[in-house]
């Protein structure tokens, strides 16, 4: 049978239709190219706006929130898989949580680094310490704590050899870390000293309204980063399953 | 820090970790695939 022929019933090993899995990398690359074109040709010239102190750096608007979104998507998956694991222990569920944590941590790192640069340009006034100003902002602080929690989660997985113990402890850590996501959303809405603008949802700041074009590109950046997240997640999960298969095979031969 | 430098720094902080992670993952997958194809270790 031709390998390229798929039926609706045919699914990939991780439970997603094979057709979707195969087209995912192309969709991710295509959406990133389109994002670049949209930013280049359609994004406004920020230098014409009076409230923008660093017009070129303002274009990080199409990277930083999308990276944060992809990180939160990963942490959301970790949270959900951790709850599922504690409810009914299953090594594959633990593997999915570990994969989502690793890829989410990557996007969280990108969001923190790009946010630091952007914040240093937009928030810091002369005479202020840039890092102190950026990292004392409530939302940045919450995201930084979440980043450290998932850094600890990933370190924890490296040092514990016993698989069930590692999975159980990781699940507890995953749930604690996952709580950082709603906390992060809440900080800019509940704490008045937050420098992050609320651009969407109830209670959003009308001064921070994006407009149709900028809002559209921002939404597209979230789509592109979501696809990128899914590609990396799928590649890493498959590699993790192969690692497991090799260990099991070698153990069976050695026994 | 000037505006262009900050922008390039931000772009670099996005591209470098992503490409680095992807490259490591591709190398790892290639190694694992060849390990899977080899007979098991005793």
PDB file of C-alpha atoms in Angstrom:
ATOM      1  CA  UNK A   1       0.000   0.000   0.000  1.00  0.00           C
ATOM      2  CA  UNK A   2       1.206   3.476  -0.845  1.00  0.00           C
ATOM      3  CA  UNK A   3       2.537   5.195   2.296  1.00  0.00           C
ATOM      4  CA  UNK A   4       1.032   8.510   1.262  1.00  0.00           C
ATOM      5  CA  UNK A   5      -2.504   7.168   1.197  1.00  0.00           C
ATOM      6  CA  UNK A   6      -4.315   7.822   4.457  1.00  0.00           C
ATOM      7  CA  UNK A   7      -7.782   6.926   5.597  1.00  0.00           C
ATOM      8  CA  UNK A   8      -9.841   8.902   8.115  1.00  0.00           C
ATOM      9  CA  UNK A   9      -9.354   6.106  10.613  1.00  0.00           C
ATOM     10  CA  UNK A  10      -5.577   6.182  10.276  1.00  0.00           C
ATOM     11  CA  UNK A  11      -4.010   8.081  13.133  1.00  0.00           C
ATOM     12  CA  UNK A  12      -0.489   8.824  14.209  1.00  0.00           C
ATOM     13  CA  UNK A  13       1.060   7.141  17.240  1.00  0.00           C
ATOM     14  CA  UNK A  14       0.415  10.237  19.369  1.00  0.00           C
ATOM     15  CA  UNK A  15      -3.288  10.208  18.519  1.00  0.00           C
ATOM     16  CA  UNK A  16      -3.478  12.904  15.844  1.00  0.00           C
ATOM     17  CA  UNK A  17      -4.554  12.250  12.217  1.00  0.00           C
ATOM     18  CA  UNK A  18      -1.494  11.426  10.089  1.00  0.00           C
ATOM     19  CA  UNK A  19      -2.474  13.847   7.313  1.00  0.00           C
ATOM     20  CA  UNK A  20      -2.454  16.755   9.791  1.00  0.00           C
ATOM     21  CA  UNK A  21       0.900  15.667  11.229  1.00  0.00           C
ATOM     22  CA  UNK A  22       2.481  15.496   7.763  1.00  0.00           C
ATOM     23  CA  UNK A  23       1.371  18.941   6.670  1.00  0.00           C
ATOM     24  CA  UNK A  24       2.180  20.601   9.999  1.00  0.00           C
ATOM     25  CA  UNK A  25       5.856  21.514   9.295  1.00  0.00           C
ATOM     26  CA  UNK A  26       4.926  23.051   5.928  1.00  0.00           C
ATOM     27  CA  UNK A  27       2.070  24.989   7.519  1.00  0.00           C
ATOM     28  CA  UNK A  28       4.420  26.254  10.262  1.00  0.00           C
ATOM     29  CA  UNK A  29       7.126  27.397   7.839  1.00  0.00           C
ATOM     30  CA  UNK A  30       4.532  28.958   5.511  1.00  0.00           C
ATOM     31  CA  UNK A  31       2.815  30.824   8.339  1.00  0.00           C
ATOM     32  CA  UNK A  32       6.166  32.163   9.639  1.00  0.00           C
ATOM     33  CA  UNK A  33       7.104  33.406   6.147  1.00  0.00           C
ATOM     34  CA  UNK A  34       3.685  35.054   5.835  1.00  0.00           C
ATOM     35  CA  UNK A  35       4.152  36.633   9.269  1.00  0.00           C
ATOM     36  CA  UNK A  36       7.475  38.101   8.149  1.00  0.00           C
ATOM     37  CA  UNK A  37       5.858  39.490   4.992  1.00  0.00           C
ATOM     38  CA  UNK A  38       2.933  40.954   6.948  1.00  0.00           C
ATOM     39  CA  UNK A  39       5.269  42.682   9.406  1.00  0.00           C
ATOM     40  CA  UNK A  40       7.462  43.961   6.565  1.00  0.00           C
ATOM     41  CA  UNK A  41       4.702  45.244   4.286  1.00  0.00           C
ATOM     42  CA  UNK A  42       1.560  45.771   6.367  1.00  0.00           C
ATOM     43  CA  UNK A  43       2.690  46.759   9.877  1.00  0.00           C
ATOM     44  CA  UNK A  44       2.485  50.497  10.555  1.00  0.00           C
ATOM     45  CA  UNK A  45       5.480  52.796  10.654  1.00  0.00           C
ATOM     46  CA  UNK A  46       5.689  53.220  14.406  1.00  0.00           C
ATOM     47  CA  UNK A  47       8.003  56.241  14.141  1.00  0.00           C
ATOM     48  CA  UNK A  48       4.983  58.377  13.268  1.00  0.00           C
ATOM     49  CA  UNK A  49       3.358  57.727  16.668  1.00  0.00           C
ATOM     50  CA  UNK A  50       4.125  60.035  19.557  1.00  0.00           C
ATOM     51  CA  UNK A  51       3.935  57.425  22.353  1.00  0.00           C
ATOM     52  CA  UNK A  52       6.483  55.106  20.718  1.00  0.00           C
ATOM     53  CA  UNK A  53      10.037  55.671  21.950  1.00  0.00           C
ATOM     54  CA  UNK A  54      11.668  52.807  19.989  1.00  0.00           C
ATOM     55  CA  UNK A  55       9.813  52.347  16.659  1.00  0.00           C
ATOM     56  CA  UNK A  56      11.876  49.441  15.316  1.00  0.00           C
ATOM     57  CA  UNK A  57      11.846  47.549  18.624  1.00  0.00           C
ATOM     58  CA  UNK A  58       8.040  47.968  18.748  1.00  0.00           C
ATOM     59  CA  UNK A  59       7.908  45.285  16.031  1.00  0.00           C
ATOM     60  CA  UNK A  60       8.741  42.759  18.767  1.00  0.00           C
ATOM     61  CA  UNK A  61       4.992  43.041  19.344  1.00  0.00           C
ATOM     62  CA  UNK A  62       4.704  40.349  16.669  1.00  0.00           C
ATOM     63  CA  UNK A  63       7.133  37.989  18.420  1.00  0.00           C
ATOM     64  CA  UNK A  64       7.009  38.517  22.182  1.00  0.00           C
ATOM     65  CA  UNK A  65       3.273  37.936  22.914  1.00  0.00           C
ATOM     66  CA  UNK A  66       3.162  35.009  20.450  1.00  0.00           C
ATOM     67  CA  UNK A  67       6.147  33.361  22.170  1.00  0.00           C
ATOM     68  CA  UNK A  68       4.471  33.895  25.550  1.00  0.00           C
ATOM     69  CA  UNK A  69       1.255  32.397  24.165  1.00  0.00           C
ATOM     70  CA  UNK A  70       3.130  29.297  22.889  1.00  0.00           C
ATOM     71  CA  UNK A  71       4.826  28.954  26.295  1.00  0.00           C
ATOM     72  CA  UNK A  72       1.463  29.146  28.065  1.00  0.00           C
ATOM     73  CA  UNK A  73       0.006  26.617  25.629  1.00  0.00           C
ATOM     74  CA  UNK A  74       2.835  24.253  26.588  1.00  0.00           C
ATOM     75  CA  UNK A  75       2.350  24.873  30.306  1.00  0.00           C
ATOM     76  CA  UNK A  76      -1.404  24.367  29.899  1.00  0.00           C
ATOM     77  CA  UNK A  77      -0.713  20.964  28.335  1.00  0.00           C
ATOM     78  CA  UNK A  78       1.683  20.139  31.211  1.00  0.00           C
ATOM     79  CA  UNK A  79      -1.004  21.081  33.734  1.00  0.00           C
ATOM     80  CA  UNK A  80      -3.657  18.967  32.016  1.00  0.00           C
ATOM     81  CA  UNK A  81      -1.374  15.954  31.504  1.00  0.00           C
ATOM     82  CA  UNK A  82      -0.165  16.198  35.120  1.00  0.00           C
ATOM     83  CA  UNK A  83      -3.751  16.102  36.398  1.00  0.00           C
ATOM     84  CA  UNK A  84      -4.438  13.149  34.110  1.00  0.00           C
ATOM     85  CA  UNK A  85      -1.307  11.331  35.313  1.00  0.00           C
ATOM     86  CA  UNK A  86      -2.154  11.754  38.995  1.00  0.00           C
ATOM     87  CA  UNK A  87      -5.675  10.549  38.230  1.00  0.00           C
ATOM     88  CA  UNK A  88      -4.505   7.501  36.286  1.00  0.00           C
ATOM     89  CA  UNK A  89      -0.724   6.893  35.969  1.00  0.00           C
ATOM     90  CA  UNK A  90       0.290   6.306  32.358  1.00  0.00           C
ATOM     91  CA  UNK A  91       3.916   6.668  31.095  1.00  0.00           C
ATOM     92  CA  UNK A  92       2.740   8.163  27.771  1.00  0.00           C
ATOM     93  CA  UNK A  93       0.820  10.915  29.560  1.00  0.00           C
ATOM     94  CA  UNK A  94       3.930  11.690  31.623  1.00  0.00           C
ATOM     95  CA  UNK A  95       5.948  11.793  28.397  1.00  0.00           C
ATOM     96  CA  UNK A  96       3.502  14.261  26.842  1.00  0.00           C
ATOM     97  CA  UNK A  97       3.772  16.489  29.937  1.00  0.00           C
ATOM     98  CA  UNK A  98       7.592  16.387  29.810  1.00  0.00           C
ATOM     99  CA  UNK A  99       7.601  17.241  26.099  1.00  0.00           C
ATOM    100  CA  UNK A 100       5.196  20.149  26.531  1.00  0.00           C
ATOM    101  CA  UNK A 101       7.279  21.436  29.459  1.00  0.00           C
ATOM    102  CA  UNK A 102      10.491  21.360  27.433  1.00  0.00           C
ATOM    103  CA  UNK A 103       9.035  23.127  24.382  1.00  0.00           C
ATOM    104  CA  UNK A 104       7.034  25.521  26.573  1.00  0.00           C
ATOM    105  CA  UNK A 105      10.216  26.379  28.486  1.00  0.00           C
ATOM    106  CA  UNK A 106      11.951  27.211  25.188  1.00  0.00           C
ATOM    107  CA  UNK A 107       9.165  29.639  24.213  1.00  0.00           C
ATOM    108  CA  UNK A 108       9.051  31.063  27.738  1.00  0.00           C
ATOM    109  CA  UNK A 109      12.793  31.804  27.501  1.00  0.00           C
ATOM    110  CA  UNK A 110      12.238  33.576  24.169  1.00  0.00           C
ATOM    111  CA  UNK A 111       9.340  35.584  25.624  1.00  0.00           C
ATOM    112  CA  UNK A 112      11.444  36.635  28.629  1.00  0.00           C
ATOM    113  CA  UNK A 113      14.480  37.614  26.542  1.00  0.00           C
ATOM    114  CA  UNK A 114      12.517  39.576  23.920  1.00  0.00           C
ATOM    115  CA  UNK A 115      10.404  41.140  26.677  1.00  0.00           C
ATOM    116  CA  UNK A 116      13.517  42.254  28.547  1.00  0.00           C
ATOM    117  CA  UNK A 117      14.884  44.030  25.463  1.00  0.00           C
ATOM    118  CA  UNK A 118      11.525  45.584  24.588  1.00  0.00           C
ATOM    119  CA  UNK A 119      10.799  46.611  28.177  1.00  0.00           C
ATOM    120  CA  UNK A 120      14.272  48.125  28.534  1.00  0.00           C
ATOM    121  CA  UNK A 121      13.542  50.328  25.507  1.00  0.00           C
ATOM    122  CA  UNK A 122       9.952  51.308  26.321  1.00  0.00           C
ATOM    123  CA  UNK A 123       9.656  51.325  30.115  1.00  0.00           C
ATOM    124  CA  UNK A 124      13.018  52.494  31.393  1.00  0.00           C
ATOM    125  CA  UNK A 125      13.610  56.190  31.889  1.00  0.00           C
ATOM    126  CA  UNK A 126      17.077  57.739  32.078  1.00  0.00           C
ATOM    127  CA  UNK A 127      18.830  57.047  35.366  1.00  0.00           C
ATOM    128  CA  UNK A 128      16.813  53.877  36.054  1.00  0.00           C
ATOM    129  CA  UNK A 129      18.329  50.413  36.175  1.00  0.00           C
ATOM    130  CA  UNK A 130      16.881  48.635  33.127  1.00  0.00           C
ATOM    131  CA  UNK A 131      16.856  45.095  34.546  1.00  0.00           C
ATOM    132  CA  UNK A 132      15.482  46.205  37.920  1.00  0.00           C
ATOM    133  CA  UNK A 133      12.675  48.150  36.213  1.00  0.00           C
ATOM    134  CA  UNK A 134      11.699  45.325  33.847  1.00  0.00           C
ATOM    135  CA  UNK A 135      11.890  42.524  36.427  1.00  0.00           C
ATOM    136  CA  UNK A 136       9.980  44.396  39.117  1.00  0.00           C
ATOM    137  CA  UNK A 137       6.932  44.557  36.820  1.00  0.00           C
ATOM    138  CA  UNK A 138       4.276  42.172  38.264  1.00  0.00           C
ATOM    139  CA  UNK A 139       3.581  40.142  35.114  1.00  0.00           C
ATOM    140  CA  UNK A 140       7.287  39.739  34.301  1.00  0.00           C
ATOM    141  CA  UNK A 141       7.875  38.612  37.888  1.00  0.00           C
ATOM    142  CA  UNK A 142       5.103  35.983  37.678  1.00  0.00           C
ATOM    143  CA  UNK A 143       6.413  34.708  34.334  1.00  0.00           C
ATOM    144  CA  UNK A 144       9.966  34.604  35.722  1.00  0.00           C
ATOM    145  CA  UNK A 145       8.798  32.514  38.707  1.00  0.00           C
ATOM    146  CA  UNK A 146       6.944  30.202  36.284  1.00  0.00           C
ATOM    147  CA  UNK A 147      10.115  29.925  34.197  1.00  0.00           C
ATOM    148  CA  UNK A 148      12.130  28.930  37.292  1.00  0.00           C
ATOM    149  CA  UNK A 149       9.431  26.403  38.267  1.00  0.00           C
ATOM    150  CA  UNK A 150       9.594  24.692  34.896  1.00  0.00           C
ATOM    151  CA  UNK A 151      13.394  24.931  34.931  1.00  0.00           C
ATOM    152  CA  UNK A 152      13.217  23.001  38.220  1.00  0.00           C
ATOM    153  CA  UNK A 153      10.688  20.599  36.652  1.00  0.00           C
ATOM    154  CA  UNK A 154      13.080  19.778  33.804  1.00  0.00           C
ATOM    155  CA  UNK A 155      16.079  19.471  36.181  1.00  0.00           C
ATOM    156  CA  UNK A 156      14.050  17.212  38.462  1.00  0.00           C
ATOM    157  CA  UNK A 157      13.360  14.829  35.611  1.00  0.00           C
ATOM    158  CA  UNK A 158      17.094  14.475  34.952  1.00  0.00           C
ATOM    159  CA  UNK A 159      18.065  13.569  38.520  1.00  0.00           C
ATOM    160  CA  UNK A 160      15.367  11.029  39.470  1.00  0.00           C
ATOM    161  CA  UNK A 161      15.977   7.566  38.030  1.00  0.00           C
ATOM    162  CA  UNK A 162      12.874   5.765  39.282  1.00  0.00           C
ATOM    163  CA  UNK A 163      10.291   6.267  36.524  1.00  0.00           C
ATOM    164  CA  UNK A 164       7.043   6.217  38.583  1.00  0.00           C
ATOM    165  CA  UNK A 165       8.550   8.462  41.277  1.00  0.00           C
ATOM    166  CA  UNK A 166       9.885  10.891  38.666  1.00  0.00           C
ATOM    167  CA  UNK A 167       6.519  10.992  36.892  1.00  0.00           C
ATOM    168  CA  UNK A 168       4.556  11.530  40.128  1.00  0.00           C
ATOM    169  CA  UNK A 169       6.830  14.312  41.403  1.00  0.00           C
ATOM    170  CA  UNK A 170       6.892  15.923  37.955  1.00  0.00           C
ATOM    171  CA  UNK A 171       3.095  15.884  37.844  1.00  0.00           C
ATOM    172  CA  UNK A 172       2.919  17.768  41.168  1.00  0.00           C
ATOM    173  CA  UNK A 173       5.503  20.285  39.905  1.00  0.00           C
ATOM    174  CA  UNK A 174       3.643  20.552  36.592  1.00  0.00           C
ATOM    175  CA  UNK A 175       0.394  21.461  38.311  1.00  0.00           C
ATOM    176  CA  UNK A 176       2.126  24.067  40.501  1.00  0.00           C
ATOM    177  CA  UNK A 177       3.923  25.558  37.486  1.00  0.00           C
ATOM    178  CA  UNK A 178       0.760  25.541  35.384  1.00  0.00           C
ATOM    179  CA  UNK A 179      -0.878  27.836  37.928  1.00  0.00           C
ATOM    180  CA  UNK A 180       1.536  30.532  36.745  1.00  0.00           C
ATOM    181  CA  UNK A 181      -0.478  30.889  33.520  1.00  0.00           C
ATOM    182  CA  UNK A 182      -3.766  32.199  35.036  1.00  0.00           C
ATOM    183  CA  UNK A 183      -1.724  34.232  37.544  1.00  0.00           C
ATOM    184  CA  UNK A 184       0.101  35.892  34.668  1.00  0.00           C
ATOM    185  CA  UNK A 185      -3.178  36.740  32.888  1.00  0.00           C
ATOM    186  CA  UNK A 186      -4.590  38.110  36.137  1.00  0.00           C
ATOM    187  CA  UNK A 187      -1.654  40.348  37.139  1.00  0.00           C
ATOM    188  CA  UNK A 188      -2.036  42.972  34.420  1.00  0.00           C
ATOM    189  CA  UNK A 189      -5.788  43.085  35.052  1.00  0.00           C
ATOM    190  CA  UNK A 190      -5.715  43.176  38.838  1.00  0.00           C
ATOM    191  CA  UNK A 191      -2.522  45.043  39.719  1.00  0.00           C
ATOM    192  CA  UNK A 192      -2.636  48.690  38.782  1.00  0.00           C
ATOM    193  CA  UNK A 193       1.168  49.133  38.764  1.00  0.00           C
ATOM    194  CA  UNK A 194       1.478  46.632  35.911  1.00  0.00           C
ATOM    195  CA  UNK A 195       3.152  48.133  32.854  1.00  0.00           C
ATOM    196  CA  UNK A 196       1.768  45.445  30.514  1.00  0.00           C
ATOM    197  CA  UNK A 197      -1.238  46.888  28.650  1.00  0.00           C
ATOM    198  CA  UNK A 198      -4.518  44.957  28.500  1.00  0.00           C
ATOM    199  CA  UNK A 199      -5.317  44.889  24.819  1.00  0.00           C
ATOM    200  CA  UNK A 200      -8.165  42.363  24.768  1.00  0.00           C
ATOM    201  CA  UNK A 201     -11.003  41.069  26.872  1.00  0.00           C
ATOM    202  CA  UNK A 202     -13.232  42.758  29.440  1.00  0.00           C
ATOM    203  CA  UNK A 203     -11.595  45.626  31.244  1.00  0.00           C
ATOM    204  CA  UNK A 204      -9.038  46.211  28.512  1.00  0.00           C
ATOM    205  CA  UNK A 205      -7.458  49.616  28.218  1.00  0.00           C
ATOM    206  CA  UNK A 206      -8.987  51.606  25.305  1.00  0.00           C
ATOM    207  CA  UNK A 207      -5.690  53.530  24.934  1.00  0.00           C
ATOM    208  CA  UNK A 208      -3.974  50.225  24.173  1.00  0.00           C
ATOM    209  CA  UNK A 209      -6.401  49.345  21.353  1.00  0.00           C
ATOM    210  CA  UNK A 210      -4.450  47.872  18.464  1.00  0.00           C
ATOM    211  CA  UNK A 211      -6.583  48.533  15.419  1.00  0.00           C
ATOM    212  CA  UNK A 212      -7.592  46.002  12.777  1.00  0.00           C
ATOM    213  CA  UNK A 213      -4.258  45.641  10.935  1.00  0.00           C
ATOM    214  CA  UNK A 214      -1.989  45.394  13.979  1.00  0.00           C
ATOM    215  CA  UNK A 215      -4.537  43.172  15.736  1.00  0.00           C
ATOM    216  CA  UNK A 216      -4.717  40.929  12.668  1.00  0.00           C
ATOM    217  CA  UNK A 217      -0.926  40.547  12.405  1.00  0.00           C
ATOM    218  CA  UNK A 218      -0.747  39.912  16.159  1.00  0.00           C
ATOM    219  CA  UNK A 219      -3.389  37.175  15.834  1.00  0.00           C
ATOM    220  CA  UNK A 220      -1.492  35.688  12.890  1.00  0.00           C
ATOM    221  CA  UNK A 221       1.739  35.660  14.925  1.00  0.00           C
ATOM    222  CA  UNK A 222      -0.111  33.590  17.551  1.00  0.00           C
ATOM    223  CA  UNK A 223      -1.233  31.141  14.829  1.00  0.00           C
ATOM    224  CA  UNK A 224       2.318  30.865  13.422  1.00  0.00           C
ATOM    225  CA  UNK A 225       3.887  30.280  16.853  1.00  0.00           C
ATOM    226  CA  UNK A 226       1.187  27.745  17.746  1.00  0.00           C
ATOM    227  CA  UNK A 227       2.008  25.760  14.597  1.00  0.00           C
ATOM    228  CA  UNK A 228       5.725  26.033  15.390  1.00  0.00           C
ATOM    229  CA  UNK A 229       5.025  24.806  18.919  1.00  0.00           C
ATOM    230  CA  UNK A 230       3.072  21.817  17.572  1.00  0.00           C
ATOM    231  CA  UNK A 231       5.871  20.875  15.155  1.00  0.00           C
ATOM    232  CA  UNK A 232       8.529  20.959  17.889  1.00  0.00           C
ATOM    233  CA  UNK A 233       6.203  19.168  20.333  1.00  0.00           C
ATOM    234  CA  UNK A 234       5.498  16.381  17.876  1.00  0.00           C
ATOM    235  CA  UNK A 235       9.199  15.967  16.921  1.00  0.00           C
ATOM    236  CA  UNK A 236      10.304  15.874  20.571  1.00  0.00           C
ATOM    237  CA  UNK A 237       7.543  13.491  21.655  1.00  0.00           C
ATOM    238  CA  UNK A 238       8.444  11.086  18.872  1.00  0.00           C
ATOM    239  CA  UNK A 239      12.137  11.238  19.867  1.00  0.00           C
ATOM    240  CA  UNK A 240      11.187  10.591  23.494  1.00  0.00           C
ATOM    241  CA  UNK A 241       9.179   7.523  22.441  1.00  0.00           C
ATOM    242  CA  UNK A 242      12.129   6.217  20.432  1.00  0.00           C
ATOM    243  CA  UNK A 243      14.401   6.682  23.488  1.00  0.00           C
ATOM    244  CA  UNK A 244      11.921   4.652  25.502  1.00  0.00           C
ATOM    245  CA  UNK A 245      11.720   1.925  22.859  1.00  0.00           C
ATOM    246  CA  UNK A 246      15.532   1.595  22.769  1.00  0.00           C
ATOM    247  CA  UNK A 247      15.763   1.343  26.575  1.00  0.00           C
ATOM    248  CA  UNK A 248      12.964  -1.261  26.674  1.00  0.00           C
ATOM    249  CA  UNK A 249      14.499  -3.275  23.831  1.00  0.00           C
ATOM    250  CA  UNK A 250      17.979  -3.275  25.393  1.00  0.00           C
ATOM    251  CA  UNK A 251      16.522  -4.213  28.793  1.00  0.00           C
ATOM    252  CA  UNK A 252      14.575  -7.102  27.236  1.00  0.00           C
ATOM    253  CA  UNK A 253      17.722  -8.425  25.539  1.00  0.00           C
ATOM    254  CA  UNK A 254      19.837  -7.999  28.691  1.00  0.00           C
ATOM    255  CA  UNK A 255      17.277  -9.725  30.947  1.00  0.00           C
TER     256      UNK A 255
ATOM    257  CA  UNK B   1      21.244  50.704  23.601  1.00  0.00           C
ATOM    258  CA  UNK B   2      19.955  52.130  20.324  1.00  0.00           C
ATOM    259  CA  UNK B   3      16.657  51.178  18.700  1.00  0.00           C
ATOM    260  CA  UNK B   4      18.148  49.089  15.810  1.00  0.00           C
ATOM    261  CA  UNK B   5      20.470  47.249  18.227  1.00  0.00           C
ATOM    262  CA  UNK B   6      17.559  46.418  20.534  1.00  0.00           C
ATOM    263  CA  UNK B   7      15.458  45.207  17.606  1.00  0.00           C
ATOM    264  CA  UNK B   8      18.250  42.965  16.286  1.00  0.00           C
ATOM    265  CA  UNK B   9      18.895  41.682  19.811  1.00  0.00           C
ATOM    266  CA  UNK B  10      15.208  40.806  20.164  1.00  0.00           C
ATOM    267  CA  UNK B  11      15.200  39.076  16.791  1.00  0.00           C
ATOM    268  CA  UNK B  12      18.385  37.191  17.691  1.00  0.00           C
ATOM    269  CA  UNK B  13      16.907  36.110  21.027  1.00  0.00           C
ATOM    270  CA  UNK B  14      14.032  34.585  19.037  1.00  0.00           C
ATOM    271  CA  UNK B  15      15.835  32.961  16.132  1.00  0.00           C
ATOM    272  CA  UNK B  16      18.949  31.613  17.893  1.00  0.00           C
ATOM    273  CA  UNK B  17      17.186  29.546  20.623  1.00  0.00           C
ATOM    274  CA  UNK B  18      14.639  28.194  18.120  1.00  0.00           C
ATOM    275  CA  UNK B  19      17.207  27.206  15.506  1.00  0.00           C
ATOM    276  CA  UNK B  20      19.548  25.838  18.190  1.00  0.00           C
ATOM    277  CA  UNK B  21      16.804  23.694  19.709  1.00  0.00           C
ATOM    278  CA  UNK B  22      15.633  22.473  16.306  1.00  0.00           C
ATOM    279  CA  UNK B  23      19.199  21.590  15.221  1.00  0.00           C
ATOM    280  CA  UNK B  24      19.816  19.645  18.459  1.00  0.00           C
ATOM    281  CA  UNK B  25      16.510  17.852  18.037  1.00  0.00           C
ATOM    282  CA  UNK B  26      17.249  16.884  14.435  1.00  0.00           C
ATOM    283  CA  UNK B  27      20.690  15.494  15.409  1.00  0.00           C
ATOM    284  CA  UNK B  28      19.181  13.600  18.346  1.00  0.00           C
ATOM    285  CA  UNK B  29      16.405  12.122  16.184  1.00  0.00           C
ATOM    286  CA  UNK B  30      18.931  11.013  13.571  1.00  0.00           C
ATOM    287  CA  UNK B  31      21.027   9.275  16.260  1.00  0.00           C
ATOM    288  CA  UNK B  32      17.980   7.621  17.807  1.00  0.00           C
ATOM    289  CA  UNK B  33      16.728   6.442  14.426  1.00  0.00           C
ATOM    290  CA  UNK B  34      20.079   4.786  13.668  1.00  0.00           C
ATOM    291  CA  UNK B  35      20.106   3.276  17.195  1.00  0.00           C
ATOM    292  CA  UNK B  36      16.665   1.815  16.563  1.00  0.00           C
ATOM    293  CA  UNK B  37      17.839   0.286  13.305  1.00  0.00           C
ATOM    294  CA  UNK B  38      20.895  -1.344  14.987  1.00  0.00           C
ATOM    295  CA  UNK B  39      20.645  -4.676  16.815  1.00  0.00           C
ATOM    296  CA  UNK B  40      20.111  -4.239  20.581  1.00  0.00           C
ATOM    297  CA  UNK B  41      23.081  -3.924  22.994  1.00  0.00           C
ATOM    298  CA  UNK B  42      23.727  -6.818  25.321  1.00  0.00           C
TER     299      UNK B  42
END
